[in-house]
mmCIF file of N, CA and C in Angstrom:
data_model
loop_
_atom_site.group_PDB
_atom_site.id
_atom_site.type_symbol
_atom_site.label_atom_id
_atom_site.label_comp_id
_atom_site.label_asym_id
_atom_site.label_seq_id
_atom_site.Cartn_x
_atom_site.Cartn_y
_atom_site.Cartn_z
ATOM 1 N N UNK A 1 -4.524 -15.369 20.419
ATOM 2 C CA UNK A 1 -3.193 -16.135 19.214
ATOM 3 C C UNK A 1 -2.184 -15.544 18.904
ATOM 4 N N UNK A 2 -1.022 -16.147 19.500
ATOM 5 C CA UNK A 2 0.415 -14.606 18.890
ATOM 6 C C UNK A 2 0.151 -15.209 17.315
ATOM 7 N N UNK A 3 0.615 -14.408 16.642
ATOM 8 C CA UNK A 3 0.763 -14.294 14.993
ATOM 9 C C UNK A 3 2.177 -15.787 15.124
ATOM 10 N N UNK A 4 1.752 -16.289 14.056
ATOM 11 C CA UNK A 4 3.323 -17.240 13.286
ATOM 12 C C UNK A 4 3.990 -16.653 12.528
ATOM 13 N N UNK A 5 5.394 -16.331 13.105
ATOM 14 C CA UNK A 5 6.786 -16.080 11.865
ATOM 15 C C UNK A 5 6.898 -16.840 11.137
ATOM 16 N N UNK A 6 6.574 -18.102 10.875
ATOM 17 C CA UNK A 6 7.599 -18.733 10.468
ATOM 18 C C UNK A 6 7.537 -18.542 8.819
ATOM 19 N N UNK A 7 6.656 -17.991 8.226
ATOM 20 C CA UNK A 7 6.937 -17.677 6.772
ATOM 21 C C UNK A 7 7.836 -16.500 6.421
ATOM 22 N N UNK A 8 8.287 -15.466 7.445
ATOM 23 C CA UNK A 8 8.917 -14.461 7.428
ATOM 24 C C UNK A 8 10.550 -15.326 6.964
ATOM 25 N N UNK A 9 10.912 -14.613 5.525
ATOM 26 C CA UNK A 9 11.771 -14.861 4.703
ATOM 27 C C UNK A 9 11.141 -15.873 3.391
ATOM 28 N N UNK A 10 10.306 -16.144 3.719
ATOM 29 C CA UNK A 10 9.462 -16.893 2.570
ATOM 30 C C UNK A 10 9.731 -16.080 0.815
ATOM 31 N N UNK A 11 10.101 -16.609 -0.329
ATOM 32 C CA UNK A 11 9.971 -16.049 -1.319
ATOM 33 C C UNK A 11 9.058 -16.645 -2.131
ATOM 34 N N UNK A 12 8.796 -15.719 -3.028
ATOM 35 C CA UNK A 12 7.760 -16.053 -4.054
ATOM 36 C C UNK A 12 8.431 -16.075 -5.184
ATOM 37 N N UNK A 13 7.330 -17.004 -6.209
ATOM 38 C CA UNK A 13 7.922 -17.328 -8.113
ATOM 39 C C UNK A 13 7.368 -15.792 -8.534
ATOM 40 N N UNK A 14 8.576 -15.094 -9.486
ATOM 41 C CA UNK A 14 7.997 -13.910 -9.708
ATOM 42 C C UNK A 14 7.183 -13.927 -10.849
ATOM 43 N N UNK A 15 7.045 -12.656 -11.362
ATOM 44 C CA UNK A 15 5.589 -12.278 -12.110
ATOM 45 C C UNK A 15 6.394 -11.629 -13.037
ATOM 46 N N UNK A 16 6.003 -11.840 -14.236
ATOM 47 C CA UNK A 16 6.628 -10.788 -14.856
ATOM 48 C C UNK A 16 4.889 -9.727 -15.908
ATOM 49 N N UNK A 17 5.459 -8.481 -15.733
ATOM 50 C CA UNK A 17 4.461 -7.964 -16.300
ATOM 51 C C UNK A 17 4.914 -6.941 -17.444
ATOM 52 N N UNK A 18 4.190 -6.813 -18.980
ATOM 53 C CA UNK A 18 4.326 -6.290 -19.976
ATOM 54 C C UNK A 18 3.839 -4.679 -20.204
ATOM 55 N N UNK A 19 4.649 -3.819 -19.848
ATOM 56 C CA UNK A 19 4.450 -2.084 -19.891
ATOM 57 C C UNK A 19 3.557 -1.907 -21.060
ATOM 58 N N UNK A 20 1.917 -1.570 -21.385
ATOM 59 C CA UNK A 20 1.769 -1.169 -22.740
ATOM 60 C C UNK A 20 1.487 0.250 -22.820
ATOM 61 N N UNK A 21 1.937 1.203 -23.685
ATOM 62 C CA UNK A 21 1.901 2.429 -23.673
ATOM 63 C C UNK A 21 0.182 3.074 -23.604
ATOM 64 N N UNK A 22 -0.847 2.206 -23.892
ATOM 65 C CA UNK A 22 -1.770 2.714 -23.435
ATOM 66 C C UNK A 22 -2.843 2.756 -22.361
ATOM 67 N N UNK A 23 -1.973 1.715 -22.230
ATOM 68 C CA UNK A 23 -2.046 1.436 -20.172
ATOM 69 C C UNK A 23 -1.757 2.841 -19.422
ATOM 70 N N UNK A 24 -0.226 2.630 -19.948
ATOM 71 C CA UNK A 24 0.831 3.959 -19.067
ATOM 72 C C UNK A 24 -0.341 5.071 -19.376
ATOM 73 N N UNK A 25 -0.514 5.299 -20.910
ATOM 74 C CA UNK A 25 -1.804 6.920 -20.654
ATOM 75 C C UNK A 25 -2.583 6.607 -19.958
ATOM 76 N N UNK A 26 -3.684 5.746 -19.599
ATOM 77 C CA UNK A 26 -4.967 5.553 -19.011
ATOM 78 C C UNK A 26 -4.697 5.423 -17.419
ATOM 79 N N UNK A 27 -3.699 4.862 -17.243
ATOM 80 C CA UNK A 27 -3.138 5.322 -15.651
ATOM 81 C C UNK A 27 -2.758 7.077 -15.507
ATOM 82 N N UNK A 28 -1.933 7.282 -16.281
ATOM 83 C CA UNK A 28 -1.748 9.029 -16.373
ATOM 84 C C UNK A 28 -2.970 9.750 -16.041
ATOM 85 N N UNK A 29 -3.926 9.486 -17.019
ATOM 86 C CA UNK A 29 -5.208 10.141 -17.366
ATOM 87 C C UNK A 29 -5.834 9.885 -15.729
ATOM 88 N N UNK A 30 -6.307 8.645 -15.410
ATOM 89 C CA UNK A 30 -7.110 8.339 -14.448
ATOM 90 C C UNK A 30 -6.170 8.805 -13.029
ATOM 91 N N UNK A 31 -5.250 9.385 -12.570
ATOM 92 C CA UNK A 31 -4.472 9.593 -11.465
ATOM 93 C C UNK A 31 -4.183 11.443 -11.434
ATOM 94 N N UNK A 32 -4.708 11.844 -12.971
ATOM 95 C CA UNK A 32 -4.749 13.443 -13.019
ATOM 96 C C UNK A 32 -3.074 13.928 -13.548
ATOM 97 N N UNK A 33 -2.738 12.849 -13.882
ATOM 98 C CA UNK A 33 -1.064 12.674 -14.577
ATOM 99 C C UNK A 33 -1.270 13.959 -15.469
ATOM 100 N N UNK A 34 -0.489 15.276 -15.716
ATOM 101 C CA UNK A 34 -0.046 15.897 -16.772
ATOM 102 C C UNK A 34 0.792 15.848 -17.438
ATOM 103 N N UNK A 35 1.593 15.559 -16.933
ATOM 104 C CA UNK A 35 3.420 16.103 -17.425
ATOM 105 C C UNK A 35 3.565 14.619 -18.728
ATOM 106 N N UNK A 36 4.102 15.857 -20.032
ATOM 107 C CA UNK A 36 3.415 15.349 -21.309
ATOM 108 C C UNK A 36 4.801 13.313 -21.256
ATOM 109 N N UNK A 37 5.575 13.775 -20.606
ATOM 110 C CA UNK A 37 6.976 12.101 -20.746
ATOM 111 C C UNK A 37 5.746 11.132 -20.293
ATOM 112 N N UNK A 38 4.452 11.117 -19.801
ATOM 113 C CA UNK A 38 3.320 10.074 -19.329
ATOM 114 C C UNK A 38 2.796 9.868 -20.509
ATOM 115 N N UNK A 39 2.336 11.068 -21.637
ATOM 116 C CA UNK A 39 1.215 10.938 -22.517
ATOM 117 C C UNK A 39 1.348 11.150 -23.693
ATOM 118 N N UNK A 40 2.803 11.105 -24.254
ATOM 119 C CA UNK A 40 3.313 11.631 -25.815
ATOM 120 C C UNK A 40 4.320 11.142 -26.096
ATOM 121 N N UNK A 41 4.519 10.112 -27.148
ATOM 122 C CA UNK A 41 5.613 9.674 -27.099
ATOM 123 C C UNK A 41 6.339 10.820 -27.773
ATOM 124 N N UNK A 42 6.256 11.450 -28.099
ATOM 125 C CA UNK A 42 7.213 13.046 -28.808
ATOM 126 C C UNK A 42 7.941 13.826 -27.981
ATOM 127 N N UNK A 43 7.555 13.605 -26.654
ATOM 128 C CA UNK A 43 7.734 14.535 -25.735
ATOM 129 C C UNK A 43 8.636 13.381 -25.029
ATOM 130 N N UNK A 44 8.451 12.523 -24.992
ATOM 131 C CA UNK A 44 9.102 11.503 -24.408
ATOM 132 C C UNK A 44 10.786 11.106 -24.718
ATOM 133 N N UNK A 45 10.259 11.216 -26.682
ATOM 134 C CA UNK A 45 11.615 10.639 -26.619
ATOM 135 C C UNK A 45 12.348 12.058 -26.980
ATOM 136 N N UNK A 46 12.097 13.071 -26.679
ATOM 137 C CA UNK A 46 12.603 14.516 -26.590
ATOM 138 C C UNK A 46 13.455 14.676 -25.604
ATOM 139 N N UNK A 47 13.358 13.816 -24.811
ATOM 140 C CA UNK A 47 13.284 14.081 -23.401
ATOM 141 C C UNK A 47 14.816 12.915 -22.741
ATOM 142 N N UNK A 48 14.444 12.010 -24.340
ATOM 143 C CA UNK A 48 15.766 10.924 -24.030
ATOM 144 C C UNK A 48 15.457 9.608 -23.544
ATOM 145 N N UNK A 49 14.194 9.217 -23.813
ATOM 146 C CA UNK A 49 13.415 7.969 -23.239
ATOM 147 C C UNK A 49 13.213 7.497 -24.551
ATOM 148 N N UNK A 50 12.995 6.017 -24.662
ATOM 149 C CA UNK A 50 12.466 4.912 -25.639
ATOM 150 C C UNK A 50 10.847 5.058 -25.428
ATOM 151 N N UNK A 51 10.136 5.727 -24.811
ATOM 152 C CA UNK A 51 8.672 5.722 -24.870
ATOM 153 C C UNK A 51 8.535 6.316 -23.872
ATOM 154 N N UNK A 52 7.000 6.620 -23.713
ATOM 155 C CA UNK A 52 6.353 7.291 -23.031
ATOM 156 C C UNK A 52 6.581 6.369 -21.437
ATOM 157 N N UNK A 53 6.920 7.251 -20.733
ATOM 158 C CA UNK A 53 7.359 6.863 -19.295
ATOM 159 C C UNK A 53 6.360 6.515 -17.731
ATOM 160 N N UNK A 54 6.366 5.600 -17.176
ATOM 161 C CA UNK A 54 5.167 5.351 -16.090
ATOM 162 C C UNK A 54 5.297 6.325 -15.242
ATOM 163 N N UNK A 55 4.278 6.453 -14.580
ATOM 164 C CA UNK A 55 4.223 7.717 -13.614
ATOM 165 C C UNK A 55 4.937 6.767 -12.209
ATOM 166 N N UNK A 56 5.561 6.915 -11.739
ATOM 167 C CA UNK A 56 6.295 6.664 -9.960
ATOM 168 C C UNK A 56 5.208 5.546 -9.423
ATOM 169 N N UNK A 57 3.528 5.602 -9.465
ATOM 170 C CA UNK A 57 2.834 4.934 -8.566
ATOM 171 C C UNK A 57 2.485 4.075 -9.201
ATOM 172 N N UNK A 58 2.743 3.886 -10.659
ATOM 173 C CA UNK A 58 2.115 2.862 -11.772
ATOM 174 C C UNK A 58 3.221 1.225 -11.115
ATOM 175 N N UNK A 59 4.189 1.669 -9.999
ATOM 176 C CA UNK A 59 4.797 0.775 -9.331
ATOM 177 C C UNK A 59 3.730 -0.773 -8.532
ATOM 178 N N UNK A 60 2.867 0.054 -8.630
ATOM 179 C CA UNK A 60 1.938 -0.953 -7.904
ATOM 180 C C UNK A 60 1.257 -1.907 -8.824
ATOM 181 N N UNK A 61 0.874 -1.458 -10.241
ATOM 182 C CA UNK A 61 0.566 -2.407 -11.435
ATOM 183 C C UNK A 61 1.312 -2.675 -11.769
ATOM 184 N N UNK A 62 2.694 -2.621 -11.755
ATOM 185 C CA UNK A 62 3.272 -3.898 -11.667
ATOM 186 C C UNK A 62 3.718 -5.010 -10.845
ATOM 187 N N UNK A 63 3.615 -4.498 -9.406
ATOM 188 C CA UNK A 63 3.786 -5.397 -8.239
ATOM 189 C C UNK A 63 2.900 -6.221 -7.891
ATOM 190 N N UNK A 64 1.835 -5.693 -8.120
ATOM 191 C CA UNK A 64 0.355 -6.173 -7.791
ATOM 192 C C UNK A 64 0.479 -7.698 -8.387
ATOM 193 N N UNK A 65 0.982 -7.860 -9.346
ATOM 194 C CA UNK A 65 0.528 -9.713 -9.652
ATOM 195 C C UNK A 65 1.384 -10.404 -8.570
ATOM 196 N N UNK A 66 2.397 -9.876 -8.064
ATOM 197 C CA UNK A 66 4.093 -10.498 -7.365
ATOM 198 C C UNK A 66 2.972 -11.009 -6.305
ATOM 199 N N UNK A 67 2.975 -9.565 -5.544
ATOM 200 C CA UNK A 67 1.684 -9.144 -4.175
ATOM 201 C C UNK A 67 0.711 -10.238 -3.891
ATOM 202 N N UNK A 68 0.168 -10.151 -4.414
ATOM 203 C CA UNK A 68 -1.214 -11.261 -4.246
ATOM 204 C C UNK A 68 -0.945 -12.797 -4.098
ATOM 205 N N UNK A 69 0.060 -13.474 -4.135
ATOM 206 C CA UNK A 69 0.319 -14.984 -3.701
ATOM 207 C C UNK A 69 0.766 -14.285 -2.021
ATOM 208 N N UNK A 70 1.970 -13.629 -2.894
ATOM 209 C CA UNK A 70 2.254 -13.724 -0.707
ATOM 210 C C UNK A 70 0.888 -12.872 0.377
ATOM 211 N N UNK A 71 0.409 -12.396 0.103
ATOM 212 C CA UNK A 71 -0.750 -11.643 0.861
ATOM 213 C C UNK A 71 -2.095 -12.779 1.342
ATOM 214 N N UNK A 72 -1.798 -13.735 0.387
ATOM 215 C CA UNK A 72 -2.849 -14.828 0.383
ATOM 216 C C UNK A 72 -2.567 -16.138 0.727
ATOM 217 N N UNK A 73 -0.948 -16.408 1.065
ATOM 218 C CA UNK A 73 -0.446 -17.456 1.411
ATOM 219 C C UNK A 73 -1.050 -17.499 2.986
ATOM 220 N N UNK A 74 -1.697 -19.206 2.957
ATOM 221 C CA UNK A 74 -1.930 -19.361 3.999
ATOM 222 C C UNK A 74 -1.160 -19.704 5.208
ATOM 223 N N UNK A 75 0.209 -19.934 4.958
ATOM 224 C CA UNK A 75 1.154 -20.094 5.706
ATOM 225 C C UNK A 75 1.612 -18.582 6.481
ATOM 226 N N UNK A 76 1.406 -17.415 5.426
ATOM 227 C CA UNK A 76 1.562 -16.258 6.141
ATOM 228 C C UNK A 76 0.266 -16.157 7.096
ATOM 229 N N UNK A 77 -0.766 -16.204 6.710
ATOM 230 C CA UNK A 77 -1.662 -16.654 7.725
ATOM 231 C C UNK A 77 -2.366 -15.118 8.076
ATOM 232 N N UNK A 78 -2.276 -13.858 7.113
ATOM 233 C CA UNK A 78 -2.822 -13.302 7.433
ATOM 234 C C UNK A 78 -4.543 -13.260 7.331
ATOM 235 N N UNK A 79 -5.126 -12.612 8.354
ATOM 236 C CA UNK A 79 -6.983 -12.529 8.507
ATOM 237 C C UNK A 79 -7.122 -11.301 7.873
ATOM 238 N N UNK A 80 -7.417 -11.554 6.523
ATOM 239 C CA UNK A 80 -8.252 -10.601 5.322
ATOM 240 C C UNK A 80 -9.437 -9.604 5.880
ATOM 241 N N UNK A 81 -10.310 -10.279 7.270
ATOM 242 C CA UNK A 81 -11.232 -9.570 7.281
ATOM 243 C C UNK A 81 -10.606 -8.810 8.415
ATOM 244 N N UNK A 82 -9.732 -8.678 9.138
ATOM 245 C CA UNK A 82 -8.969 -7.422 9.671
ATOM 246 C C UNK A 82 -8.463 -6.710 9.384
ATOM 247 N N UNK A 83 -7.409 -7.109 8.606
ATOM 248 C CA UNK A 83 -6.509 -6.482 7.986
ATOM 249 C C UNK A 83 -6.775 -5.206 7.248
ATOM 250 N N UNK A 84 -6.120 -3.992 7.424
ATOM 251 C CA UNK A 84 -5.393 -2.787 7.549
ATOM 252 C C UNK A 84 -4.408 -2.909 7.166
ATOM 253 N N UNK A 85 -4.486 -1.575 5.708
ATOM 254 C CA UNK A 85 -2.898 -1.300 5.100
ATOM 255 C C UNK A 85 -2.250 -0.276 5.762
ATOM 256 N N UNK A 86 -1.473 -0.900 6.324
ATOM 257 C CA UNK A 86 -0.535 -0.079 7.040
ATOM 258 C C UNK A 86 0.416 1.267 6.288
ATOM 259 N N UNK A 87 0.924 0.864 5.297
ATOM 260 C CA UNK A 87 1.777 1.726 4.480
ATOM 261 C C UNK A 87 2.883 0.998 3.205
ATOM 262 N N UNK A 88 3.465 1.943 2.089
ATOM 263 C CA UNK A 88 3.794 1.525 1.134
ATOM 264 C C UNK A 88 5.385 2.416 1.201
ATOM 265 N N UNK A 89 6.271 1.705 1.237
ATOM 266 C CA UNK A 89 7.267 2.930 0.710
ATOM 267 C C UNK A 89 7.765 1.913 -0.899
ATOM 268 N N UNK A 90 8.215 3.075 -1.556
ATOM 269 C CA UNK A 90 9.433 2.167 -2.804
ATOM 270 C C UNK A 90 10.483 3.418 -2.494
ATOM 271 N N UNK A 91 11.747 2.793 -3.272
ATOM 272 C CA UNK A 91 12.733 3.002 -4.298
ATOM 273 C C UNK A 91 12.558 3.154 -5.803
ATOM 274 N N UNK A 92 12.866 3.850 -6.554
ATOM 275 C CA UNK A 92 12.760 3.861 -8.042
ATOM 276 C C UNK A 92 14.385 3.754 -7.941
ATOM 277 N N UNK A 93 14.212 2.817 -9.484
ATOM 278 C CA UNK A 93 15.775 2.636 -9.879
ATOM 279 C C UNK A 93 15.362 3.423 -11.349
ATOM 280 N N UNK A 94 15.975 3.080 -12.306
ATOM 281 C CA UNK A 94 15.605 3.034 -13.887
ATOM 282 C C UNK A 94 14.488 3.560 -14.510
ATOM 283 N N UNK A 95 13.979 4.093 -15.121
ATOM 284 C CA UNK A 95 12.470 4.682 -15.584
ATOM 285 C C UNK A 95 11.578 3.509 -15.952
ATOM 286 N N UNK A 96 10.549 3.405 -15.697
ATOM 287 C CA UNK A 96 9.696 2.327 -16.805
ATOM 288 C C UNK A 96 9.161 3.526 -17.828
ATOM 289 N N UNK A 97 9.294 2.780 -19.181
ATOM 290 C CA UNK A 97 8.574 3.209 -20.257
ATOM 291 C C UNK A 97 7.731 2.301 -20.908
ATOM 292 N N UNK A 98 7.192 2.266 -21.694
ATOM 293 C CA UNK A 98 5.942 1.591 -22.482
ATOM 294 C C UNK A 98 7.188 0.692 -23.584
ATOM 295 N N UNK A 99 6.974 -1.070 -23.033
ATOM 296 C CA UNK A 99 7.674 -1.745 -24.241
ATOM 297 C C UNK A 99 8.241 -2.200 -23.225
ATOM 298 N N UNK A 100 8.521 -2.263 -22.184
ATOM 299 C CA UNK A 100 9.686 -3.174 -20.759
ATOM 300 C C UNK A 100 8.127 -4.225 -20.489
ATOM 301 N N UNK A 101 9.529 -5.073 -20.140
ATOM 302 C CA UNK A 101 8.963 -6.218 -19.469
ATOM 303 C C UNK A 101 9.201 -6.057 -17.992
ATOM 304 N N UNK A 102 8.626 -6.049 -16.902
ATOM 305 C CA UNK A 102 8.867 -6.123 -15.582
ATOM 306 C C UNK A 102 9.059 -7.324 -14.836
ATOM 307 N N UNK A 103 9.818 -7.685 -14.098
ATOM 308 C CA UNK A 103 9.416 -9.659 -13.364
ATOM 309 C C UNK A 103 9.744 -8.675 -12.096
ATOM 310 N N UNK A 104 8.717 -9.147 -11.275
ATOM 311 C CA UNK A 104 8.424 -8.575 -9.939
ATOM 312 C C UNK A 104 8.978 -10.058 -8.824
ATOM 313 N N UNK A 105 9.603 -9.895 -7.940
ATOM 314 C CA UNK A 105 9.883 -10.971 -6.831
ATOM 315 C C UNK A 105 9.312 -10.413 -5.700
ATOM 316 N N UNK A 106 8.429 -10.731 -4.929
ATOM 317 C CA UNK A 106 7.504 -10.847 -3.044
ATOM 318 C C UNK A 106 8.266 -11.087 -2.669
ATOM 319 N N UNK A 107 8.418 -11.138 -1.333
ATOM 320 C CA UNK A 107 9.115 -11.839 -0.285
ATOM 321 C C UNK A 107 8.374 -11.471 1.217
ATOM 322 N N UNK A 108 8.501 -12.727 2.236
ATOM 323 C CA UNK A 108 8.080 -11.706 3.423
ATOM 324 C C UNK A 108 9.232 -11.415 3.938
ATOM 325 N N UNK A 109 9.392 -10.401 4.251
ATOM 326 C CA UNK A 109 10.517 -9.670 4.778
ATOM 327 C C UNK A 109 10.237 -10.145 6.560
ATOM 328 N N UNK A 110 9.150 -9.368 7.143
ATOM 329 C CA UNK A 110 9.341 -9.589 8.503
ATOM 330 C C UNK A 110 7.623 -10.084 9.171
ATOM 331 N N UNK A 111 7.435 -10.668 10.069
ATOM 332 C CA UNK A 111 5.919 -10.875 10.862
ATOM 333 C C UNK A 111 6.545 -10.485 12.000
ATOM 334 N N UNK A 112 5.392 -9.496 12.487
ATOM 335 C CA UNK A 112 5.870 -9.568 14.059
ATOM 336 C C UNK A 112 4.601 -8.681 14.445
ATOM 337 N N UNK A 113 4.444 -9.156 16.352
ATOM 338 C CA UNK A 113 3.466 -8.719 17.095
ATOM 339 C C UNK A 113 3.642 -7.843 17.765
ATOM 340 N N UNK A 114 2.321 -6.468 17.807
ATOM 341 C CA UNK A 114 3.014 -5.230 18.625
ATOM 342 C C UNK A 114 1.102 -5.110 19.350
ATOM 343 N N UNK A 115 1.118 -5.085 20.097
ATOM 344 C CA UNK A 115 -0.033 -4.067 21.381
ATOM 345 C C UNK A 115 -1.228 -4.759 20.712
ATOM 346 N N UNK A 116 -0.932 -6.286 20.426
ATOM 347 C CA UNK A 116 -2.376 -7.003 19.892
ATOM 348 C C UNK A 116 -2.477 -7.149 18.480
ATOM 349 N N UNK A 117 -1.345 -6.389 17.875
ATOM 350 C CA UNK A 117 -1.562 -6.288 15.776
ATOM 351 C C UNK A 117 -0.223 -7.346 15.830
ATOM 352 N N UNK A 118 -1.155 -7.795 14.259
ATOM 353 C CA UNK A 118 0.250 -8.293 13.561
ATOM 354 C C UNK A 118 0.426 -7.763 12.675
ATOM 355 N N UNK A 119 1.658 -7.509 12.511
ATOM 356 C CA UNK A 119 2.418 -6.524 11.325
ATOM 357 C C UNK A 119 3.363 -7.209 10.335
ATOM 358 N N UNK A 120 2.503 -7.734 9.322
ATOM 359 C CA UNK A 120 3.435 -8.388 7.815
ATOM 360 C C UNK A 120 4.355 -6.948 6.953
ATOM 361 N N UNK A 121 5.060 -7.739 6.925
ATOM 362 C CA UNK A 121 5.814 -6.895 5.730
ATOM 363 C C UNK A 121 6.572 -7.744 4.940
ATOM 364 N N UNK A 122 6.135 -6.822 3.358
ATOM 365 C CA UNK A 122 6.975 -7.648 2.568
ATOM 366 C C UNK A 122 7.534 -6.967 1.428
ATOM 367 N N UNK A 123 8.539 -7.633 0.946
ATOM 368 C CA UNK A 123 9.152 -6.543 -0.175
ATOM 369 C C UNK A 123 9.158 -7.239 -1.491
ATOM 370 N N UNK A 124 8.926 -6.168 -2.709
ATOM 371 C CA UNK A 124 8.816 -6.478 -3.708
ATOM 372 C C UNK A 124 10.351 -5.871 -4.639
ATOM 373 N N UNK A 125 11.033 -6.344 -5.612
ATOM 374 C CA UNK A 125 11.742 -6.381 -6.125
ATOM 375 C C UNK A 125 11.290 -7.140 -7.427
ATOM 376 N N UNK A 126 11.013 -5.314 -8.119
ATOM 377 C CA UNK A 126 10.743 -4.956 -9.771
ATOM 378 C C UNK A 126 12.101 -4.915 -10.377
ATOM 379 N N UNK A 127 12.254 -5.404 -11.739
ATOM 380 C CA UNK A 127 13.688 -5.364 -12.884
ATOM 381 C C UNK A 127 13.216 -5.089 -13.749
ATOM 382 N N UNK A 128 13.435 -4.902 -14.939
ATOM 383 C CA UNK A 128 13.094 -4.858 -16.358
ATOM 384 C C UNK A 128 13.943 -5.827 -17.166
ATOM 385 N N UNK A 129 13.549 -6.266 -18.537
ATOM 386 C CA UNK A 129 14.379 -6.752 -18.954
ATOM 387 C C UNK A 129 15.548 -7.268 -19.506
ATOM 388 N N UNK A 130 16.318 -5.896 -18.977
ATOM 389 C CA UNK A 130 18.028 -6.379 -19.153
ATOM 390 C C UNK A 130 18.797 -6.544 -18.001
ATOM 391 N N UNK A 131 17.191 -6.890 -16.499
ATOM 392 C CA UNK A 131 17.959 -6.846 -15.019
ATOM 393 C C UNK A 131 18.167 -5.401 -14.363
ATOM 394 N N UNK A 132 17.957 -4.374 -15.181
ATOM 395 C CA UNK A 132 17.968 -3.185 -13.991
ATOM 396 C C UNK A 132 16.650 -3.041 -13.104
ATOM 397 N N UNK A 133 17.205 -3.110 -11.875
ATOM 398 C CA UNK A 133 16.111 -2.814 -10.494
ATOM 399 C C UNK A 133 15.688 -1.588 -11.150
ATOM 400 N N UNK A 134 13.710 -1.640 -11.199
ATOM 401 C CA UNK A 134 13.141 -0.331 -11.487
ATOM 402 C C UNK A 134 12.924 0.228 -10.011
ATOM 403 N N UNK A 135 12.258 -1.043 -9.061
ATOM 404 C CA UNK A 135 11.643 -0.714 -8.044
ATOM 405 C C UNK A 135 11.730 -1.290 -6.858
ATOM 406 N N UNK A 136 12.133 -1.304 -5.934
ATOM 407 C CA UNK A 136 12.114 -1.940 -4.766
ATOM 408 C C UNK A 136 10.661 -1.169 -3.666
ATOM 409 N N UNK A 137 10.158 -2.092 -3.414
ATOM 410 C CA UNK A 137 8.929 -2.060 -2.379
ATOM 411 C C UNK A 137 8.762 -2.776 -1.590
ATOM 412 N N UNK A 138 8.295 -1.704 -0.083
ATOM 413 C CA UNK A 138 8.077 -2.208 0.852
ATOM 414 C C UNK A 138 6.517 -2.048 1.552
ATOM 415 N N UNK A 139 6.177 -2.691 1.845
ATOM 416 C CA UNK A 139 4.254 -3.129 1.795
ATOM 417 C C UNK A 139 3.964 -3.224 3.199
ATOM 418 N N UNK A 140 3.271 -2.828 3.647
ATOM 419 C CA UNK A 140 3.369 -3.580 5.355
ATOM 420 C C UNK A 140 1.399 -3.160 5.800
ATOM 421 N N UNK A 141 1.063 -4.106 6.033
ATOM 422 C CA UNK A 141 -0.237 -4.308 6.320
ATOM 423 C C UNK A 141 -0.251 -4.821 7.785
ATOM 424 N N UNK A 142 -1.355 -4.461 8.570
ATOM 425 C CA UNK A 142 -1.368 -4.837 10.006
ATOM 426 C C UNK A 142 -3.044 -5.538 9.629
ATOM 427 N N UNK A 143 -2.771 -6.497 10.973
ATOM 428 C CA UNK A 143 -3.927 -7.238 11.150
ATOM 429 C C UNK A 143 -4.229 -7.247 12.868
ATOM 430 N N UNK A 144 -5.489 -6.575 12.766
ATOM 431 C CA UNK A 144 -6.490 -5.813 14.485
ATOM 432 C C UNK A 144 -6.683 -7.211 15.145
ATOM 433 N N UNK A 145 -6.600 -7.532 16.229
ATOM 434 C CA UNK A 145 -6.670 -8.107 17.093
ATOM 435 C C UNK A 145 -6.653 -9.590 16.807
ATOM 436 N N UNK A 146 -4.952 -9.829 16.856
ATOM 437 C CA UNK A 146 -4.863 -11.499 16.652
ATOM 438 C C UNK A 146 -4.255 -11.755 18.036
#
C-alpha cells in the first residue's frame, strides 16, 4: 500500500519550553560537556551572555514537545513499529540561554516513498521570546515495509 502524502504541509500548534539553568547544567553534565559557558553563570556572563548557554543539541529537548504531535498524528500515518530514525539536521541562530522561553512550531515538510520505504520529513522552527530564530530542525523518519 503506497504512503499517503496528503498530510504534507500540515502545521501543528506551537509548544513553548521554559529553559531552566539547572536543566541546562544537567544536560551538559549528562552529555559530557565541560565548556564553562554551559555550566558556570559567571563564565557565561563574562562571555557576554545573560546566563548559562544551552549546548547545541539541547535543541532536541525544547523541540520534542512540538514534534510528538506530528509524528503521532494519525493523518501522517507513521507505523511506529516499523519506523527507524533517518537523520536530523539543525541550523542554529542566536544562542539559547537559561531564562529563555522557546516556542517551537512543527510541520510536515515532505512524505514520499522509495524502495518500499516511507520517508517522513518534518521541520521545526524554534524562536525565543524576542521572536529570534534559535534553531531550525529537519527530522527524517523512515518506515520500512510500506
